[in-house]
Coordinates of C-alpha atoms in Angstrom, one line a residue:
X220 CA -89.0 20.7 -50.1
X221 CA -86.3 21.0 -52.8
X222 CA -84.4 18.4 -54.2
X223 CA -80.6 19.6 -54.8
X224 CA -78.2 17.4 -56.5
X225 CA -75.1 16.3 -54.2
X226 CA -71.6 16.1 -55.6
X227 CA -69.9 14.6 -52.3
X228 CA -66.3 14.8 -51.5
X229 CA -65.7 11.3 -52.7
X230 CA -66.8 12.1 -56.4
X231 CA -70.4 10.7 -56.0
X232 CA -73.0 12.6 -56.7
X233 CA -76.8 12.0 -55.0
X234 CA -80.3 14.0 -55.1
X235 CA -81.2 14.8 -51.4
X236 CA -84.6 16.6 -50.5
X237 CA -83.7 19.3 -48.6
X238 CA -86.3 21.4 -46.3
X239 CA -86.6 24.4 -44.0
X240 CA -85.4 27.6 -44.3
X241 CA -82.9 28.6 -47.3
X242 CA -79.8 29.3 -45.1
X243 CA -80.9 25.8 -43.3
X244 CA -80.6 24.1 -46.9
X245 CA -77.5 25.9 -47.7
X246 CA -75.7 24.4 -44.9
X247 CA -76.7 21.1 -45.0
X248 CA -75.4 21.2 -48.9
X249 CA -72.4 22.4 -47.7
X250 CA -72.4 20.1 -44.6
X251 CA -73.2 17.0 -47.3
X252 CA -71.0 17.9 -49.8
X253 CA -68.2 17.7 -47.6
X254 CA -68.4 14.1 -46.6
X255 CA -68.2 11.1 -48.5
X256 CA -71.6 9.2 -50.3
X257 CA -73.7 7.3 -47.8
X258 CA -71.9 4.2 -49.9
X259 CA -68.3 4.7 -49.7
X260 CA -68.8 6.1 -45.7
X261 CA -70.1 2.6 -45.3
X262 CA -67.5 0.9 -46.9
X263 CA -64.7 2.9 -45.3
X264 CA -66.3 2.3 -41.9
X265 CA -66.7 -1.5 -42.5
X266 CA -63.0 -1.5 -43.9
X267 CA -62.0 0.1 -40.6
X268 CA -64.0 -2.4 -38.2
X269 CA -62.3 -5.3 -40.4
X270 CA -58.5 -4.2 -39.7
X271 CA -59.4 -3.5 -36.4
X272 CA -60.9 -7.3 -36.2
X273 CA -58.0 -8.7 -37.8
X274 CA -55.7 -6.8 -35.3
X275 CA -57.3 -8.3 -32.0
X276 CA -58.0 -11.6 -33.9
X277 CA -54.5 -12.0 -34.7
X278 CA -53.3 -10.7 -31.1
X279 CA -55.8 -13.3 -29.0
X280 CA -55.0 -16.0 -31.2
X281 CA -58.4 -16.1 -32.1
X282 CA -59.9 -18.6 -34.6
X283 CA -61.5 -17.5 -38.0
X284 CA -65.1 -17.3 -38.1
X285 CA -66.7 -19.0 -41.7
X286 CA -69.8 -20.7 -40.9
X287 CA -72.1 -17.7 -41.6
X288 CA -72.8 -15.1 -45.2
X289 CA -70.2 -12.6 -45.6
X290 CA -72.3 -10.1 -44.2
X291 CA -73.0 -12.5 -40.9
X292 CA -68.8 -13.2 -40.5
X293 CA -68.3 -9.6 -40.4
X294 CA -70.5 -8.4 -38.1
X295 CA -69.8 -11.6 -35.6
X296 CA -65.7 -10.7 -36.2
X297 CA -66.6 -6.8 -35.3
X298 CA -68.8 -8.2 -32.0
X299 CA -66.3 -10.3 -31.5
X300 CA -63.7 -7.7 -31.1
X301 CA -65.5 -5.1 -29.3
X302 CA -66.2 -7.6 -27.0
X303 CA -62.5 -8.5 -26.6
X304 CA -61.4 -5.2 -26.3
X305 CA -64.2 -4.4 -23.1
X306 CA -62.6 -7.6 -21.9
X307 CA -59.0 -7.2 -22.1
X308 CA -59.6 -3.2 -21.2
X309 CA -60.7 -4.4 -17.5

């Protein structure tokens, strides 16, 4: 096992313990190293799932959801529209 420091596309850097073979580990630097931190991937993907939330929120008329957390809003908002969109798909 070798830990190799990261420097992602994004700017972050992060230790990852890479194993196997050294071609393997090569690749899977390269592979890493051309995709964002496992932070801003999140962010970018929750940013996404948001937008698309507002968009089918905003076309269905629906009604804001602010009873839970943060965290709890936005996943019930993404449910909410992937639920919509299998619905309004049919």
């Amino acid at each position: 096992m070798a830990k190799v420091s990261i420097t992602h596309r994004c700017g972050h850097e992060s230790t990852e313990n890479l194993t196997g073979k050294q071609s393997d580990r090569d690749r899977r630097k390269a592979w890493l190293e051309g995709g964002d931190c496992p932070a801003c991937y999140t962010a970018k993907r929750n940013a996404e799932a948001a937008e698309a939330a507002e968009k089918i929120e905003a076309e269905l008329g629906l009604p804001e959801i602010t009873d839970g957390s943060e965290k709890q809003n936005s996943y019930a908002r993404a449910l909410r529209a992937t639920m919509a969109k299998t619905i309004v798909s049919f």
